[in-house]
Structure formats: structure tokens, C-alpha cells
Amino acid sequence: MLDEKPRGRLIIATSFVVAFMLTAMPLPEWALTWRPFWVAMVLIYWCMALPNRIGPGTAWFLGLLIDVLQGTLLGMNALGFALIAYLVQKSYQRLRVYPLTQQSMVVGFFLAVYLLLSLWIRGISDDPKITWNYWMPMITSMLLWPWLFIVLRDMRRKFHVS
Amino acid sequence: MILDHKQGHLDSVRSFLSTALYPVQYVVNVPVELAGTVNDAISMHSSLLDENDRLREERLMLNSRLQRYEVLEAENHRLRNLFESSLKLKERVLIAELMAVDLEPFKHQIRINKGKKEGAYDGQPILDATGIMGQIIHVSPFYSDVLLITDPNHSIPVEINRNGLRAIAVGTGQKNVLQLEHLPSNADIKQGDLIVSSGLGHRFPAGYPVGTVRNITLDPAEPFAKIMVIPSARLQSSREVLLVWPHEKARLRYSNMKDFAFYNAR
């Protein structure tokens, strides 16, 4: 199993590209603060499914790309994503057997840790006026997690990504 | 790493990565542009004619007004020559378009489709048809990020058009509100005053509208008045913006008279 050639690199890359596009997609004004963390969610899924392929290194690079895409401080999201990947790698065996609702709770917790870390960095680096809206993406991400999980799992099974 | 970035050593990394990400943004931008094109294509002939008529009239009016301004500009030049102050050259401008890419919602930023390739640089002022919008903070090969004047980290040196009183307009983080800082309670300022850029600090060109004073709150407990300003640029709705290359040597435009007015106001 382990010496099998890694497959489905293209599928993983495509899922991340789609996540990036969803992150950059223009939304109406009221929905801006509700945008789920697409890239972080896809990252959590692949970390959980293939912990030996997707880990903090990949996460760090993806975070850098998000920083560039969104114009935030370079390295802020990189650090947060690497932390998420680390947490998922520590707990993927438990995560896999959880029911979907409990999984989305844990995903929400990971995102909360990530948000807290970036809130901290924002506090040090500059002083934007952060409101309660800041935490909203966490809720939308939690609500969307089961669907994303099913879609990605079916995709992984269909294309035999391992 | 974060500290490193504060000093700006990682800008090259950022612009390198941004080139890799450009296709994603391009793809996201395409449907929006496509919608615009389709809209243009199917709009009615008669409405186009109407618009054409309207624009022609508007052009005529603007042209006549421009003639007056040209006379005034020439006169201004002459007078300035008399004062022996270096004169204001015409600034070079370039039109850029907003990219339909959403950035982080907590920073007041926009992304425009002109970058290093077109000669944009860090700190370059951005205007729209009605006033100053902000300045460039990151330049990438194909696009640049603009910090709007309403961002809490942004401030711009301004003066009141009516009497030349100088102040600093600071972003509040709310959409469409600026605040004038450190103006004493007895300063000569009224509701509806036009605020223009003063050109001090050599970053923004002088004399472009920044906003109008909406209300002034005087709190006896505070040493300074709280002055709210509505930006004149349409920060939320402009689709086309202007990149400005101000003249290298900003001229010294503060004669003694203005300073006198300032101290008088205090």
C-alpha cells in the first residue's frame, strides 16, 4: 500500500484551485463576511484523508497563496493553515470515525483556533476594526462541511485518489 | 517572517506568488466581464442613441467649462511665476479598471488591473472621477492592491478649500466616513466645507477633492473637535479609477499668508 505510487495529484490540485476561485469570487456586500473558508476546509479534508501526503508543509504554501490573493500580511494565513494541518494530523484517526455533525463541530473548533491566531497577529501588526462578523465564516464553514465532505469523499473514491 | 514583511523585504516573494495566482483571478473575473459585454451587445439601439446624445451634450458642456479653466490655468501660471514658486506640471494619468476579485472584508482594499508592467509603484495615488480614492500598497506584475482612504490605517494630509486650514483626514474603518484629526474646537470649519488634498508629504497631488464635512461634534471635555467627512470619491461604486504620476518635485505651495490663516484660526 505504502510503496504504491501516489495517485490523483491532479484531483487534489483541482479541488484547491476551485477553492481558491470560490475565495476570490465576488459576492454581494451583505454576504462578504459570511464567506466560508473554502481553502481551509478542502485542506482539512485532504489532511484527514491522506495525512501522509498533505501536511503542514503544503498547508503553509497554500496559506502563503491565500495571503497574496487576499492582500493580508504575508505569512499570517500560512501560519494558521500549518497549525490547522498539524492539528488534523494529530487527530485524523478519530476524525475519520466521527459522525458528520460531530466532524463539523471539530472542524469549527480548528477554524476557531486559526481565527484566534490570525486575530492575534492582526492585533500585533495593525489595528483594523474587527467586529463580531469576524467569526461568521466559522459558522458558515461548519454548516457547509457535511456537503463538502461528501462531495470530496465521492470524488476521492471515484478517481481512486490515495 | 511577519516582522520581515513589515520592513518590506518579502515584496519580491509576494509578487512572484501573485503571478502564479493570476490565472485564478483572471478566471474569476471573466464571467463579470462577459456579462458586461453581453449587456453592451444586447442593449437597444435607441437607448444607445439616447446615451450618445446625452454624452455629446455633456462633452460640449465640459469642453466649454474646460476652456474657462484653461484661461484660469494660464493666469495661475503667470501669477505663480510672479511669485517665483515652482509651478505645477500636468500629472500623467492612466485609467485602470477594478478587478472583480474580493479581498479580505476587514481591510478597505480594492484590486486594480494595472501593475508593475504599466509602471505603477508603491504609494502611488489613485483617483476616480470625483476625488481621491487611496494609494497603492502592493504592486504585482499584473495588478496592484489599493488601500482606500477609509481604511483605519490610512491618513491623508488635507486642507479646507475655503480658507486653507490644514488637517489630516484619517480613515475610520466605516464605509464612507473619514475623520479630521487634531483640529481645535474653535477652528474655522463649517458643515459642507470642501476638503481637498494639500499635497504635503509629497505623496498625493495637491488640490484634488477628498470629501465634504458632514457634521462637527464639539465635546467640551475633548481638546479637539470631532469632524466627520464624507469622501467625494465613490469608493464603493467606481469601476474605473485613475492612476496618477504626480510631478516629481512637489512644489512649495504654502505661502506665508496661508500659515498666517492657520495660526489665526488657532
PDB file of N, CA, C and O in Angstrom, chain B residues 117-144:
ATOM      1  N   LYS B 117       3.970  46.233 -14.704  1.00  0.00           N
ATOM      2  CA  LYS B 117       4.149  46.259 -16.162  1.00  0.00           C
ATOM      3  C   LYS B 117       3.808  47.651 -16.711  1.00  0.00           C
ATOM      4  O   LYS B 117       4.438  48.137 -17.635  1.00  0.00           O
ATOM      5  N   GLU B 118       2.785  48.282 -16.134  1.00  0.00           N
ATOM      6  CA  GLU B 118       2.370  49.598 -16.633  1.00  0.00           C
ATOM      7  C   GLU B 118       3.064  50.734 -15.885  1.00  0.00           C
ATOM      8  O   GLU B 118       2.770  51.895 -16.104  1.00  0.00           O
ATOM      9  N   GLY B 119       3.951  50.386 -14.946  1.00  0.00           N
ATOM     10  CA  GLY B 119       4.716  51.424 -14.263  1.00  0.00           C
ATOM     11  C   GLY B 119       4.128  51.880 -12.946  1.00  0.00           C
ATOM     12  O   GLY B 119       4.552  52.896 -12.403  1.00  0.00           O
ATOM     13  N   ALA B 120       3.144  51.144 -12.420  1.00  0.00           N
ATOM     14  CA  ALA B 120       2.597  51.514 -11.114  1.00  0.00           C
ATOM     15  C   ALA B 120       3.665  51.280 -10.041  1.00  0.00           C
ATOM     16  O   ALA B 120       4.533  50.442 -10.199  1.00  0.00           O
ATOM     17  N   TYR B 121       3.593  52.041  -8.970  1.00  0.00           N
ATOM     18  CA  TYR B 121       4.587  51.887  -7.911  1.00  0.00           C
ATOM     19  C   TYR B 121       3.918  51.981  -6.541  1.00  0.00           C
ATOM     20  O   TYR B 121       2.777  52.446  -6.432  1.00  0.00           O
ATOM     21  N   ASP B 122       4.617  51.522  -5.522  1.00  0.00           N
ATOM     22  CA  ASP B 122       4.110  51.578  -4.157  1.00  0.00           C
ATOM     23  C   ASP B 122       3.872  53.023  -3.739  1.00  0.00           C
ATOM     24  O   ASP B 122       4.742  53.869  -3.918  1.00  0.00           O
ATOM     25  N   GLY B 123       2.722  53.280  -3.162  1.00  0.00           N
ATOM     26  CA  GLY B 123       2.437  54.624  -2.688  1.00  0.00           C
ATOM     27  C   GLY B 123       1.851  55.537  -3.754  1.00  0.00           C
ATOM     28  O   GLY B 123       1.668  56.725  -3.518  1.00  0.00           O
ATOM     29  N   GLN B 124       1.556  54.970  -4.915  1.00  0.00           N
ATOM     30  CA  GLN B 124       1.010  55.816  -5.974  1.00  0.00           C
ATOM     31  C   GLN B 124      -0.442  56.209  -5.681  1.00  0.00           C
ATOM     32  O   GLN B 124      -1.244  55.371  -5.280  1.00  0.00           O
ATOM     33  N   PRO B 125      -0.787  57.496  -5.842  1.00  0.00           N
ATOM     34  CA  PRO B 125      -2.162  57.914  -5.575  1.00  0.00           C
ATOM     35  C   PRO B 125      -3.145  57.417  -6.641  1.00  0.00           C
ATOM     36  O   PRO B 125      -2.808  57.344  -7.816  1.00  0.00           O
ATOM     37  N   ILE B 126      -4.349  57.087  -6.183  1.00  0.00           N
ATOM     38  CA  ILE B 126      -5.409  56.605  -7.063  1.00  0.00           C
ATOM     39  C   ILE B 126      -6.604  57.530  -6.922  1.00  0.00           C
ATOM     40  O   ILE B 126      -7.027  57.841  -5.818  1.00  0.00           O
ATOM     41  N   LEU B 127      -7.130  57.991  -8.054  1.00  0.00           N
ATOM     42  CA  LEU B 127      -8.298  58.875  -8.031  1.00  0.00           C
ATOM     43  C   LEU B 127      -9.437  58.241  -8.806  1.00  0.00           C
ATOM     44  O   LEU B 127      -9.225  57.298  -9.557  1.00  0.00           O
ATOM     45  N   ASP B 128     -10.647  58.748  -8.599  1.00  0.00           N
ATOM     46  CA  ASP B 128     -11.683  58.463  -9.583  1.00  0.00           C
ATOM     47  C   ASP B 128     -12.195  59.796 -10.094  1.00  0.00           C
ATOM     48  O   ASP B 128     -11.573  60.829  -9.858  1.00  0.00           O
ATOM     49  N   ALA B 129     -13.305  59.772 -10.820  1.00  0.00           N
ATOM     50  CA  ALA B 129     -13.749  60.997 -11.467  1.00  0.00           C
ATOM     51  C   ALA B 129     -14.121  62.075 -10.462  1.00  0.00           C
ATOM     52  O   ALA B 129     -14.140  63.251 -10.799  1.00  0.00           O
ATOM     53  N   THR B 130     -14.430  61.684  -9.210  1.00  0.00           N
ATOM     54  CA  THR B 130     -14.934  62.678  -8.272  1.00  0.00           C
ATOM     55  C   THR B 130     -13.986  62.996  -7.118  1.00  0.00           C
ATOM     56  O   THR B 130     -14.261  63.898  -6.355  1.00  0.00           O
ATOM     57  N   GLY B 131     -12.894  62.269  -6.972  1.00  0.00           N
ATOM     58  CA  GLY B 131     -11.989  62.619  -5.879  1.00  0.00           C
ATOM     59  C   GLY B 131     -10.939  61.563  -5.645  1.00  0.00           C
ATOM     60  O   GLY B 131     -10.793  60.620  -6.420  1.00  0.00           O
ATOM     61  N   ILE B 132     -10.202  61.736  -4.546  1.00  0.00           N
ATOM     62  CA  ILE B 132      -9.118  60.815  -4.232  1.00  0.00           C
ATOM     63  C   ILE B 132      -9.665  59.534  -3.613  1.00  0.00           C
ATOM     64  O   ILE B 132     -10.531  59.591  -2.733  1.00  0.00           O
ATOM     65  N   MET B 133      -9.197  58.392  -4.105  1.00  0.00           N
ATOM     66  CA  MET B 133      -9.680  57.119  -3.569  1.00  0.00           C
ATOM     67  C   MET B 133      -8.711  56.515  -2.565  1.00  0.00           C
ATOM     68  O   MET B 133      -9.123  55.953  -1.566  1.00  0.00           O
ATOM     69  N   GLY B 134      -7.419  56.556  -2.853  1.00  0.00           N
ATOM     70  CA  GLY B 134      -6.471  55.922  -1.959  1.00  0.00           C
ATOM     71  C   GLY B 134      -5.104  55.827  -2.591  1.00  0.00           C
ATOM     72  O   GLY B 134      -4.787  56.600  -3.492  1.00  0.00           O
ATOM     73  N   GLN B 135      -4.295  54.886  -2.105  1.00  0.00           N
ATOM     74  CA  GLN B 135      -2.971  54.719  -2.671  1.00  0.00           C
ATOM     75  C   GLN B 135      -2.615  53.244  -2.792  1.00  0.00           C
ATOM     76  O   GLN B 135      -3.181  52.401  -2.088  1.00  0.00           O
ATOM     77  N   ILE B 136      -1.684  52.980  -3.696  1.00  0.00           N
ATOM     78  CA  ILE B 136      -1.283  51.597  -3.935  1.00  0.00           C
ATOM     79  C   ILE B 136      -0.409  51.119  -2.788  1.00  0.00           C
ATOM     80  O   ILE B 136       0.485  51.847  -2.348  1.00  0.00           O
ATOM     81  N   ILE B 137      -0.669  49.894  -2.290  1.00  0.00           N
ATOM     82  CA  ILE B 137       0.209  49.374  -1.246  1.00  0.00           C
ATOM     83  C   ILE B 137       1.013  48.164  -1.686  1.00  0.00           C
ATOM     84  O   ILE B 137       2.042  47.879  -1.105  1.00  0.00           O
ATOM     85  N   HIS B 138       0.509  47.413  -2.688  1.00  0.00           N
ATOM     86  CA  HIS B 138       1.311  46.298  -3.198  1.00  0.00           C
ATOM     87  C   HIS B 138       1.261  46.345  -4.710  1.00  0.00           C
ATOM     88  O   HIS B 138       0.178  46.455  -5.272  1.00  0.00           O
ATOM     89  N   VAL B 139       2.407  46.249  -5.338  1.00  0.00           N
ATOM     90  CA  VAL B 139       2.425  46.181  -6.790  1.00  0.00           C
ATOM     91  C   VAL B 139       2.848  44.784  -7.198  1.00  0.00           C
ATOM     92  O   VAL B 139       3.835  44.255  -6.701  1.00  0.00           O
ATOM     93  N   SER B 140       2.080  44.174  -8.069  1.00  0.00           N
ATOM     94  CA  SER B 140       2.440  42.887  -8.642  1.00  0.00           C
ATOM     95  C   SER B 140       2.603  43.123 -10.142  1.00  0.00           C
ATOM     96  O   SER B 140       2.194  44.151 -10.640  1.00  0.00           O
ATOM     97  N   PRO B 141       3.180  42.147 -10.849  1.00  0.00           N
ATOM     98  CA  PRO B 141       3.379  42.391 -12.282  1.00  0.00           C
ATOM     99  C   PRO B 141       2.105  42.767 -13.029  1.00  0.00           C
ATOM    100  O   PRO B 141       2.127  43.624 -13.907  1.00  0.00           O
ATOM    101  N   PHE B 142       0.966  42.142 -12.685  1.00  0.00           N
ATOM    102  CA  PHE B 142      -0.225  42.374 -13.499  1.00  0.00           C
ATOM    103  C   PHE B 142      -1.323  43.153 -12.796  1.00  0.00           C
ATOM    104  O   PHE B 142      -2.300  43.525 -13.407  1.00  0.00           O
ATOM    105  N   TYR B 143      -1.218  43.318 -11.517  1.00  0.00           N
ATOM    106  CA  TYR B 143      -2.264  44.067 -10.823  1.00  0.00           C
ATOM    107  C   TYR B 143      -1.655  44.736  -9.602  1.00  0.00           C
ATOM    108  O   TYR B 143      -0.520  44.464  -9.236  1.00  0.00           O
ATOM    109  N   SER B 144      -2.421  45.608  -8.963  1.00  0.00           N
ATOM    110  CA  SER B 144      -1.941  46.165  -7.705  1.00  0.00           C
ATOM    111  C   SER B 144      -3.099  46.312  -6.723  1.00  0.00           C
ATOM    112  O   SER B 144      -4.251  46.406  -7.129  1.00  0.00           O
TER     113      SER B 144
END
